[in-house]
């Protein structure tokens, strides 16, 4: 089983639509959870951290279900500029105690006019 | 906003040649990392570096790879004898703590091995 699993998409949505991405992770010991955004051939950029209580940042809402090992991202009122690949990322404790990041393959979003 | 700087942005090298990828992490960060992304695939952890030594490395990081912090600002990744399958984007990152939070990635070096 993959450590972090995502639907690769692409998700094609019109401007203004609401779109949801899901992700599952296999390591129940993971401590931190994130959604990153990656534009074509660019570096990953942190979109938001994800907490069990759920958190919102403008049009973006993230949710974590530790029991199901499931992470979600909801984007409301999609903009053309939201077109990108959304990476589900979890932290994994290394042998020396520090946390490294484990990335999913990403879900591609295309927002059209 | 502080940045992680990587040079060069693109490097083309012949198979078997040595390459050095350079990074300048954020100045008050203590943890440094290299990740790579083969075209069309996920971002993968290569190595982490703290207190002037490797703290962890992945299976990918074999004897052909090495990292160094030659001075107080640079952090380098050396590939001794490049293979075609080393072609990828290499991202440097740094963080203040080793807790997975607060990573900043550089813009990457695209390595093409021909």
Coordinates of C-alpha atoms in Angstrom, one line a residue:
Chain A
X1 CA 0.0 0.0 0.0
X2 CA 1.3 3.5 -0.9
X3 CA 2.2 5.6 2.1
X4 CA 0.1 8.5 0.8
X5 CA -2.6 7.9 -1.8
X6 CA -4.4 10.4 -3.9
X7 CA -6.6 10.3 -7.0
X8 CA -4.3 11.8 -9.7
X9 CA -7.2 13.4 -11.6
X10 CA -7.4 15.6 -13.5
X11 CA -10.4 17.3 -12.1
X12 CA -11.8 19.7 -14.7
X13 CA -14.1 22.3 -13.2
X14 CA -15.6 25.6 -14.3
X15 CA -14.8 28.8 -12.5
X16 CA -16.9 29.3 -9.4
X17 CA -17.3 25.5 -8.8
X18 CA -16.6 23.8 -5.5
X19 CA -14.2 20.9 -5.7
X20 CA -13.0 18.4 -3.1
X21 CA -9.8 16.3 -3.0
X22 CA -9.2 13.3 -0.8
X23 CA -6.2 11.5 0.4
X24 CA -5.4 8.5 2.6
X25 CA -2.2 7.7 4.5
X26 CA -1.0 4.4 5.8
X27 CA 1.2 5.3 8.8
X28 CA -0.9 5.8 11.8
X29 CA 2.1 7.3 13.6
X30 CA 2.2 10.3 11.3
X31 CA 2.0 13.5 13.3
X32 CA 1.7 16.4 10.9
X33 CA -0.4 16.8 7.8
X34 CA -0.3 19.3 5.0
X35 CA -1.7 20.3 1.6
X36 CA 0.9 21.7 -0.7
X37 CA 0.4 23.2 -4.1
X38 CA 2.7 22.6 -7.0
X39 CA 2.6 24.5 -10.3
X40 CA 4.1 22.8 -13.4
X41 CA 7.9 22.3 -12.9
X42 CA 8.0 24.5 -9.8
X43 CA 8.7 23.8 -6.2
X44 CA 6.0 22.6 -3.8
X45 CA 4.5 25.4 -1.8
X46 CA 2.6 25.0 1.5
X47 CA -1.1 25.7 1.1
X48 CA -2.1 24.8 4.6
X49 CA -1.5 22.6 7.5
X50 CA -4.3 20.2 8.4
X51 CA -5.7 19.7 11.9
X52 CA -8.2 17.3 13.4
X53 CA -10.5 20.1 14.3
X54 CA -10.6 21.2 10.7
X55 CA -9.2 24.5 9.5
X56 CA -10.2 27.1 7.0
X57 CA -8.1 29.7 5.1
X58 CA -10.3 31.8 2.9
X59 CA -11.8 29.6 0.1
X60 CA -9.9 26.5 1.3
X61 CA -11.0 24.1 4.0
X62 CA -9.0 21.1 5.2
X63 CA -10.0 18.3 7.4
X64 CA -8.2 15.4 9.0
X65 CA -9.8 12.1 10.2
X66 CA -7.1 10.3 12.2
X67 CA -9.3 7.2 12.8
X68 CA -9.8 6.7 9.1
X69 CA -6.4 8.1 8.2
X70 CA -8.1 10.4 5.7
X71 CA -7.4 14.0 4.7
X72 CA -9.5 16.2 2.6
X73 CA -9.3 19.6 0.9
X74 CA -12.3 21.6 -0.2
X75 CA -11.9 24.6 -2.6
X76 CA -14.9 26.9 -2.9
X77 CA -15.5 29.4 -5.7
X78 CA -12.7 28.1 -7.9
X79 CA -10.5 30.6 -9.7
X80 CA -8.5 30.1 -12.8
X81 CA -5.4 30.7 -10.7
X82 CA -6.3 27.6 -8.6
X83 CA -5.2 25.4 -11.6
X84 CA -2.3 23.4 -10.2
X85 CA -1.4 20.0 -8.7
X86 CA -2.4 19.6 -5.0
X87 CA -0.1 17.4 -3.0
X88 CA -1.2 15.6 0.1
X89 CA 1.8 15.4 2.5
X90 CA 2.3 13.7 5.8
X91 CA 5.2 13.7 8.2
X92 CA 7.0 10.5 9.1
X93 CA 9.4 10.1 12.0
X94 CA 12.9 9.1 10.8
X95 CA 15.3 6.9 12.6
X96 CA 17.0 9.8 14.4
X97 CA 13.7 11.3 15.5
X98 CA 13.2 14.1 13.1
X99 CA 10.2 14.3 10.8
X100 CA 10.6 14.0 7.1
X101 CA 7.8 14.7 4.6
X102 CA 6.1 12.0 2.6
X103 CA 4.3 13.2 -0.5
X104 CA 1.4 11.8 -2.5
X105 CA 1.6 11.8 -6.2
X106 CA -0.8 14.8 -6.3
X107 CA -4.2 15.6 -7.7
X108 CA -4.3 17.8 -10.8
X109 CA -6.9 20.6 -10.9
X110 CA -7.9 22.4 -14.1
X111 CA -10.2 25.4 -13.7
X112 CA -11.7 26.6 -17.0
X113 CA -13.5 29.9 -17.8
Chain B
X1 CA 10.0 36.7 2.8
X2 CA 13.1 34.6 3.3
X3 CA 14.0 32.2 0.4
X4 CA 15.9 29.1 -0.2
X5 CA 18.1 29.7 -3.2
X6 CA 19.3 27.0 -5.6
X7 CA 21.8 27.1 -8.4
X8 CA 21.9 26.3 -11.2
X9 CA 18.3 26.2 -12.3
X10 CA 19.1 23.7 -15.0
X11 CA 22.1 21.5 -15.4
X12 CA 22.8 19.2 -18.4
X13 CA 25.6 16.7 -17.9
X14 CA 26.9 13.6 -19.6
X15 CA 26.4 10.2 -18.0
X16 CA 29.3 9.3 -15.7
X17 CA 30.2 13.0 -14.9
X18 CA 30.1 14.5 -11.5
X19 CA 27.6 17.3 -10.7
X20 CA 27.3 19.5 -7.7
X21 CA 24.0 21.1 -6.9
X22 CA 24.1 24.2 -4.7
X23 CA 21.7 25.6 -2.2
X24 CA 21.6 28.5 0.2
X25 CA 19.1 27.7 3.0
X26 CA 17.4 30.3 5.1
X27 CA 19.9 31.7 7.5
X28 CA 18.3 30.9 10.8
X29 CA 17.2 27.4 9.8
X30 CA 19.0 24.4 11.3
X31 CA 17.7 21.5 9.3
X32 CA 18.5 21.0 5.6
X33 CA 17.1 18.5 3.1
X34 CA 17.3 17.3 -0.4
X35 CA 14.3 15.9 -2.2
X36 CA 13.9 14.9 -5.8
X37 CA 11.1 14.6 -8.3
X38 CA 11.4 12.5 -11.4
X39 CA 9.2 13.9 -14.2
X40 CA 5.6 12.8 -13.7
X41 CA 6.3 11.2 -10.3
X42 CA 6.0 12.2 -6.7
X43 CA 8.4 14.2 -4.6
X44 CA 10.8 11.8 -2.8
X45 CA 13.0 12.4 0.3
X46 CA 16.7 11.9 -0.3
X47 CA 18.6 13.1 2.8
X48 CA 18.4 15.3 5.9
X49 CA 21.3 17.2 7.5
X50 CA 21.6 18.6 10.9
X51 CA 24.5 19.8 13.1
X52 CA 26.9 19.2 10.3
X53 CA 26.0 15.6 9.7
X54 CA 23.5 13.5 7.9
X55 CA 20.6 12.7 10.2
X56 CA 18.8 10.4 7.8
X57 CA 19.0 9.2 4.2
X58 CA 16.7 7.2 2.0
X59 CA 17.5 4.1 -0.1
X60 CA 17.9 6.3 -3.1
X61 CA 20.8 8.1 -1.4
X62 CA 23.5 5.5 -2.2
X63 CA 27.3 5.9 -2.3
X64 CA 27.1 8.0 -5.5
X65 CA 25.5 10.8 -3.5
X66 CA 27.0 13.0 -0.8
X67 CA 26.1 16.3 0.9
X68 CA 28.2 18.9 2.4
X69 CA 27.9 22.2 4.2
X70 CA 31.3 23.7 3.2
X71 CA 30.7 27.1 4.9
X72 CA 28.1 28.8 7.0
X73 CA 25.7 29.4 4.1
X74 CA 25.9 26.8 1.4
X75 CA 24.5 23.3 1.3
X76 CA 25.5 21.1 -1.6
X77 CA 24.5 17.8 -3.1
X78 CA 27.1 15.9 -5.1
X79 CA 26.4 13.1 -7.5
X80 CA 29.7 11.4 -8.3
X81 CA 29.0 9.5 -11.4
X82 CA 25.6 10.4 -12.9
X83 CA 23.3 7.9 -14.5
X84 CA 20.4 8.5 -16.9
X85 CA 18.0 7.7 -14.1
X86 CA 19.4 10.6 -12.0
X87 CA 17.6 13.0 -14.3
X88 CA 15.0 14.8 -12.1
X89 CA 14.2 18.0 -10.3
X90 CA 16.2 18.3 -7.2
X91 CA 14.7 20.5 -4.5
X92 CA 16.6 21.8 -1.5
X93 CA 14.6 22.7 1.6
X94 CA 15.3 24.0 5.1
X95 CA 13.4 24.3 8.3
X96 CA 13.9 25.8 11.7
X97 CA 12.8 22.6 13.6
X98 CA 12.9 19.0 12.6
X99 CA 9.1 18.5 13.3
X100 CA 8.0 18.6 9.7
X101 CA 6.5 22.0 10.0
X102 CA 7.8 25.2 8.5
X103 CA 9.6 23.8 5.5
X104 CA 10.7 26.2 2.8
X105 CA 11.6 24.7 -0.6
X106 CA 13.9 26.2 -3.1
X107 CA 12.9 26.6 -6.7
X108 CA 14.8 23.5 -7.7
X109 CA 17.6 22.4 -10.1
X110 CA 16.5 20.5 -13.2
X111 CA 19.2 17.9 -13.8
X112 CA 19.3 16.3 -17.2
X113 CA 21.7 13.4 -17.7
X114 CA 22.4 12.6 -21.4

